Amino acid sequence: MQIEQKKGTFEIYPYQNPDISVSERVDDLLKRMSLYEKIGQMTQLDITLINKTGNQKDVVIDPKKARNLIQNHHIGSFLNGEAVEPETWNKFMIELTRIAVEETELGIPVIFGIDHIHGASYLKGSTIFPQSINLAATYNPEHAYNTGWVTAYESSDLGHHWIFAPVLDLGVNPLWPRFWETYGEDPHTASVMGSAFVEGVQNNEETAPYKQAATAKHFLGYSDPRTGWDRTPAQLSIQQIQEFHRPSFQKAIDAGLKTVMTNSGEINGVPVVASHFILTTLLRDQMGFDGVIITDWDDIGKLVDFHFTAENFKEAVFHSIDAGVDISMTPKHLDFNSSMLELVDEGRITEERINQSVRRILRLKFELGLFENPYPRNDRLHRIGQPENRKKALDAARESIVLLKNENNTLPAIKPRRIGVLGISANSKRNLCGGWTLAWQGGKESQYPDEMHTIFSALKEEYPDAEVILFDPDDIPDPNAISKKEESAFLDKLNALDLLVYAAGEEPYCEFTGNINDLRLPQKQSDELELISQSTASLVLTLVQGRPRIITELIDKVDAIIHAGLPGFEGAKAIASVISGRVNPSGKLPFSYPQYPNHFLPYNHKKSSYFSFDPEEANRIIQNNESPALYPFGFGLSYTTFKYSKVRLSSESMSEDGSIKAEVSVTNTGKETGTETVHWFTSTHFGRITRPVKELKHFERVTLNPGETADLEFVITPQKVAYPVKSGKKIIEKGTYSVIVQKMHNDFEII
Ligand code: GLC
């Protein structure tokens, strides 16, 4: 086939012909590639190896370095960077692409991976949504979809082809420093929200002619390390893996997921990146994933110097390729490439095994349209940070705020005259966003958008007629060194105010930098709250945090508690609008808020999670939420009240191919319009494998005006209460089940 090109007419190869099938193009290209070119496609290197200074934030190409790696080592993928102007990304990607496409024999485009996990995180001016833990609290998958969609909308033109999100690990250990990157502890919630994000990224048609690939990470079981520290050993039974950790990844795969990133840690003594069972038997054979598996950062090297399962890097490469890895995020050297050559030369890795991975990688690049449209464009940069998309982020943030306590008619705060704002997050932008925002560990405060509000400035805007006073950290006397005189002077100052908003929580952290030994709210914050609570002003504790810090001893000292989580660039406005009542809070906790620093229990724990000689006592402890949850999974208050009817069932039993319609009516019995998320749980009374006390199977949001009633239904089939055994096969057991809504239940039989 001949095509006209700017440089005249020349023969093109079948792989360059978009009119033939992807598999034909892959086969044609593969046979034209040398072994070393194929290995290059299996390699991803960090941006610091091709930029001028070797610094992460430097998005300026060093053509000499880039040419060497692409022309001589045929590297097919790069990653990372930090928030720079779109024009800077555009220039960088043009120059990188030109080298790959025009200065190599086969012209295979590079694919660039980047951690845009809650909006285009590494792009100045972008729309930054709440982190995933907040999106889960909305129980509104539209927000997860929008986060993925806007991320693609704002970054696809820049040559960002590969989004390293969503995290589909479960937030089951509140100590874990990546808790906030998850959609919470529940498999069903993570499945619904995660697959919505994947669809938002991968199915965005506005980004044409570009497409992006999402990445489900970190496969799998990464989020439940025994110590709660990042990347440390997890002991998970295959039953736990199949039943709790697999569903969110499975749903994303069923939604067309294109790539998976490995868990850097070990499960039951086997590092995942070297586990043929996890990466091939489970992920490919059982779950049907046929996309690209990429390691996480230096996961292969970790087999040598972290897990000590391989004596040298070449052995580590062999273990990971044998396990099923397609791409090595090496990311800082070429040992993967040389090791692969040696392993092929020794006959330990076959070229057919390499072809298997390279086919997947080339298919990914063809499917993303990289060969037809390898270059970025700069004629749509106005798309970045558009008001309508920032409104989507604000809506998500507003719906993500969870009201945990509200007494003495504290909230909504109607026309307070004098407001005091205190705490480490009172006037911080970066604390509202967490890690992976502008930079890996969160940007410097000055990097955040000028127009972005802090809680202090948002309250000033929300209450234009009030005097809003910011208490800087130094304005609060040290509670442990204060004299009686100083204390009374400070309290006099506070007593002159109507409302105090104490914004507690955490500074940003990411991965292992967020490891902690104590889940309690930092002592300084507890001491300050203790002191402040002695004032006569109403006190609202606002928790700006990536994980649920222990506040049990403090809850009786404050009038109201707002869980703000990490609400993103629009978060302060969302918090202020909840405090003022402009927004009636509707968020529900997607995790069990621990009561004690040393005992965590997810809502879907086992009946045997509490033993007593008196079974009734054990049952009371667990069933009445007297378990270690301070605030149970799914908890969240509103400024109105809702009344639930009994759960009605269309039948008391069903056969294995039958169904039962469950119904419940919800009435707004208060004075405000409000939105309620109705959680439908089931419980299995007896199971050959011990069953959770309850499992979330469906959720639905409903907005009701005062006095209005909605009838909601959930159709239960035996498949919906089936559970996997260790082979992954789902089984349905005859017997008695319950449908549970709030604290009500109704039983049915599968016969
Ligand atoms: C990090 C993270 C992973 C991220 C990758 C690339 O170590 O574990 O989530 O996508 O490296 O930045």
mmCIF file of N, CA and C in Angstrom, residues 170-180 182 221-236 266 306 506 509-519 546-549 597-598 600:
data_model
loop_
_atom_site.group_PDB
_atom_site.id
_atom_site.type_symbol
_atom_site.label_atom_id
_atom_site.label_comp_id
_atom_site.label_asym_id
_atom_site.label_seq_id
_atom_site.Cartn_x
_atom_site.Cartn_y
_atom_site.Cartn_z
ATOM 1 N N LEU A 170 -8.083 -2.617 49.236
ATOM 2 C CA LEU A 170 -9.128 -2.276 50.201
ATOM 3 C C LEU A 170 -8.543 -1.536 51.395
ATOM 4 N N GLY A 171 -9.237 -0.530 51.863
ATOM 5 C CA GLY A 171 -8.784 0.220 53.044
ATOM 6 C C GLY A 171 -9.198 -0.512 54.318
ATOM 7 N N VAL A 172 -8.517 -1.611 54.607
ATOM 8 C CA VAL A 172 -8.903 -2.440 55.758
ATOM 9 C C VAL A 172 -7.987 -2.241 56.968
ATOM 10 N N ASN A 173 -6.871 -1.546 56.769
ATOM 11 C CA ASN A 173 -5.971 -1.299 57.901
ATOM 12 C C ASN A 173 -5.742 0.201 58.006
ATOM 13 N N PRO A 174 -6.392 0.849 58.976
ATOM 14 C CA PRO A 174 -6.327 2.316 59.044
ATOM 15 C C PRO A 174 -4.944 2.863 59.312
ATOM 16 N N LEU A 175 -4.024 2.035 59.741
ATOM 17 C CA LEU A 175 -2.647 2.514 59.933
ATOM 18 C C LEU A 175 -1.955 2.717 58.590
ATOM 19 N N TRP A 176 -2.378 1.985 57.592
ATOM 20 C CA TRP A 176 -1.683 1.916 56.307
ATOM 21 C C TRP A 176 -1.617 3.303 55.676
ATOM 22 N N PRO A 177 -0.447 3.795 55.273
ATOM 23 C CA PRO A 177 -0.317 5.174 54.795
ATOM 24 C C PRO A 177 -0.967 5.437 53.442
ATOM 25 N N ARG A 178 -1.488 4.397 52.789
ATOM 26 C CA ARG A 178 -2.162 4.621 51.502
ATOM 27 C C ARG A 178 -3.670 4.398 51.619
ATOM 28 N N PHE A 179 -4.150 4.388 52.843
ATOM 29 C CA PHE A 179 -5.584 4.191 53.132
ATOM 30 C C PHE A 179 -6.434 5.152 52.308
ATOM 31 N N TRP A 180 -5.982 6.380 52.169
ATOM 32 C CA TRP A 180 -6.765 7.442 51.519
ATOM 33 C C TRP A 180 -6.801 7.284 50.005
ATOM 34 N N THR A 182 -7.546 4.476 48.703
ATOM 35 C CA THR A 182 -8.509 3.395 48.430
ATOM 36 C C THR A 182 -9.934 3.934 48.466
ATOM 37 N N GLY A 221 -3.763 -7.364 47.471
ATOM 38 C CA GLY A 221 -3.502 -7.636 48.884
ATOM 39 C C GLY A 221 -2.429 -6.754 49.475
ATOM 40 N N TYR A 222 -2.186 -5.614 48.804
ATOM 41 C CA TYR A 222 -1.116 -4.687 49.230
ATOM 42 C C TYR A 222 -1.515 -3.913 50.483
ATOM 43 N N SER A 223 -2.818 -3.802 50.696
ATOM 44 C CA SER A 223 -3.302 -2.835 51.692
ATOM 45 C C SER A 223 -3.503 -3.431 53.080
ATOM 46 N N ASP A 224 -3.104 -4.694 53.245
ATOM 47 C CA ASP A 224 -3.346 -5.281 54.557
ATOM 48 C C ASP A 224 -2.072 -5.855 55.167
ATOM 49 N N PRO A 225 -1.014 -5.034 55.218
ATOM 50 C CA PRO A 225 0.220 -5.523 55.844
ATOM 51 C C PRO A 225 -0.014 -5.688 57.343
ATOM 52 N N ARG A 226 0.583 -6.657 57.908
ATOM 53 C CA ARG A 226 0.324 -6.986 59.321
ATOM 54 C C ARG A 226 0.638 -5.798 60.235
ATOM 55 N N THR A 227 1.682 -5.063 59.892
ATOM 56 C CA THR A 227 2.084 -3.973 60.794
ATOM 57 C C THR A 227 1.418 -2.654 60.411
ATOM 58 N N GLY A 228 0.789 -2.655 59.239
ATOM 59 C CA GLY A 228 0.211 -1.383 58.787
ATOM 60 C C GLY A 228 1.233 -0.522 58.076
ATOM 61 N N TRP A 229 2.481 -0.983 58.027
ATOM 62 C CA TRP A 229 3.499 -0.188 57.341
ATOM 63 C C TRP A 229 3.555 -0.544 55.862
ATOM 64 N N ASP A 230 3.825 0.426 55.051
ATOM 65 C CA ASP A 230 3.779 0.278 53.595
ATOM 66 C C ASP A 230 4.761 -0.778 53.105
ATOM 67 N N ARG A 231 4.264 -1.661 52.209
ATOM 68 C CA ARG A 231 5.081 -2.663 51.528
ATOM 69 C C ARG A 231 5.646 -3.730 52.462
ATOM 70 N N THR A 232 5.064 -3.864 53.666
ATOM 71 C CA THR A 232 5.548 -4.907 54.585
ATOM 72 C C THR A 232 4.661 -6.144 54.464
ATOM 73 N N PRO A 233 5.135 -7.288 54.965
ATOM 74 C CA PRO A 233 4.458 -8.553 54.676
ATOM 75 C C PRO A 233 2.988 -8.626 55.067
ATOM 76 N N ALA A 234 2.244 -9.258 54.177
ATOM 77 C CA ALA A 234 0.821 -9.526 54.443
ATOM 78 C C ALA A 234 0.639 -11.039 54.504
ATOM 79 N N GLN A 235 -0.175 -11.465 55.427
ATOM 80 C CA GLN A 235 -0.536 -12.883 55.530
ATOM 81 C C GLN A 235 -2.010 -12.974 55.163
ATOM 82 N N LEU A 236 -2.294 -13.450 53.982
ATOM 83 C CA LEU A 236 -3.686 -13.501 53.530
ATOM 84 C C LEU A 236 -3.980 -14.916 53.064
ATOM 85 N N GLU A 266 4.971 -8.717 49.796
ATOM 86 C CA GLU A 266 4.818 -10.169 49.720
ATOM 87 C C GLU A 266 3.481 -10.583 50.319
ATOM 88 N N PHE A 306 15.345 -6.289 49.123
ATOM 89 C CA PHE A 306 14.273 -5.993 50.094
ATOM 90 C C PHE A 306 13.638 -7.304 50.565
ATOM 91 N N GLU A 506 -3.894 15.657 59.412
ATOM 92 C CA GLU A 506 -2.567 15.222 58.998
ATOM 93 C C GLU A 506 -1.999 16.123 57.906
ATOM 94 N N TYR A 509 1.268 12.991 53.093
ATOM 95 C CA TYR A 509 2.330 11.989 53.066
ATOM 96 C C TYR A 509 1.971 11.019 51.945
ATOM 97 N N CYS A 510 2.920 10.219 51.551
ATOM 98 C CA CYS A 510 2.655 9.289 50.447
ATOM 99 C C CYS A 510 3.537 8.067 50.604
ATOM 100 N N GLU A 511 2.904 6.900 50.593
ATOM 101 C CA GLU A 511 3.631 5.629 50.732
ATOM 102 C C GLU A 511 4.343 5.573 52.083
ATOM 103 N N PHE A 512 5.557 5.049 52.073
ATOM 104 C CA PHE A 512 6.211 4.722 53.347
ATOM 105 C C PHE A 512 6.472 5.960 54.215
ATOM 106 N N THR A 513 6.493 7.137 53.597
ATOM 107 C CA THR A 513 6.730 8.337 54.433
ATOM 108 C C THR A 513 5.568 8.550 55.405
ATOM 109 N N GLY A 514 4.474 7.866 55.162
ATOM 110 C CA GLY A 514 3.317 8.034 56.053
ATOM 111 C C GLY A 514 3.186 6.938 57.083
ATOM 112 N N ASN A 515 4.201 6.074 57.198
ATOM 113 C CA ASN A 515 4.135 5.026 58.235
ATOM 114 C C ASN A 515 4.034 5.638 59.625
ATOM 115 N N ILE A 516 3.134 5.107 60.442
ATOM 116 C CA ILE A 516 3.004 5.599 61.834
ATOM 117 C C ILE A 516 2.950 4.393 62.783
ATOM 118 N N ASN A 517 3.220 4.699 64.057
ATOM 119 C CA ASN A 517 3.154 3.648 65.095
ATOM 120 C C ASN A 517 1.936 3.804 65.982
ATOM 121 N N ASP A 518 1.222 4.905 65.804
ATOM 122 C CA ASP A 518 0.126 5.185 66.735
ATOM 123 C C ASP A 518 -0.967 5.915 65.973
ATOM 124 N N LEU A 519 -2.137 5.303 65.950
ATOM 125 C CA LEU A 519 -3.226 5.855 65.142
ATOM 126 C C LEU A 519 -3.912 7.037 65.835
ATOM 127 N N GLY A 546 -5.996 11.532 56.032
ATOM 128 C CA GLY A 546 -6.056 10.466 55.039
ATOM 129 C C GLY A 546 -6.534 9.162 55.634
ATOM 130 N N ARG A 547 -6.556 9.092 56.944
ATOM 131 C CA ARG A 547 -6.982 7.865 57.622
ATOM 132 C C ARG A 547 -7.619 8.255 58.953
ATOM 133 N N PRO A 548 -8.453 7.371 59.505
ATOM 134 C CA PRO A 548 -9.220 7.738 60.708
ATOM 135 C C PRO A 548 -8.362 7.726 61.960
ATOM 136 N N ARG A 549 -7.867 8.894 62.365
ATOM 137 C CA ARG A 549 -7.063 8.987 63.585
ATOM 138 C C ARG A 549 -7.998 8.844 64.782
ATOM 139 N N PRO A 597 -6.902 2.434 69.487
ATOM 140 C CA PRO A 597 -5.713 2.477 68.628
ATOM 141 C C PRO A 597 -5.162 1.103 68.284
ATOM 142 N N ASN A 598 -5.585 0.100 69.027
ATOM 143 C CA ASN A 598 -4.961 -1.204 68.753
ATOM 144 C C ASN A 598 -5.952 -2.288 68.389
ATOM 145 N N PHE A 600 -8.755 -2.999 65.277
ATOM 146 C CA PHE A 600 -9.553 -2.568 64.129
ATOM 147 C C PHE A 600 -10.384 -3.757 63.667
#
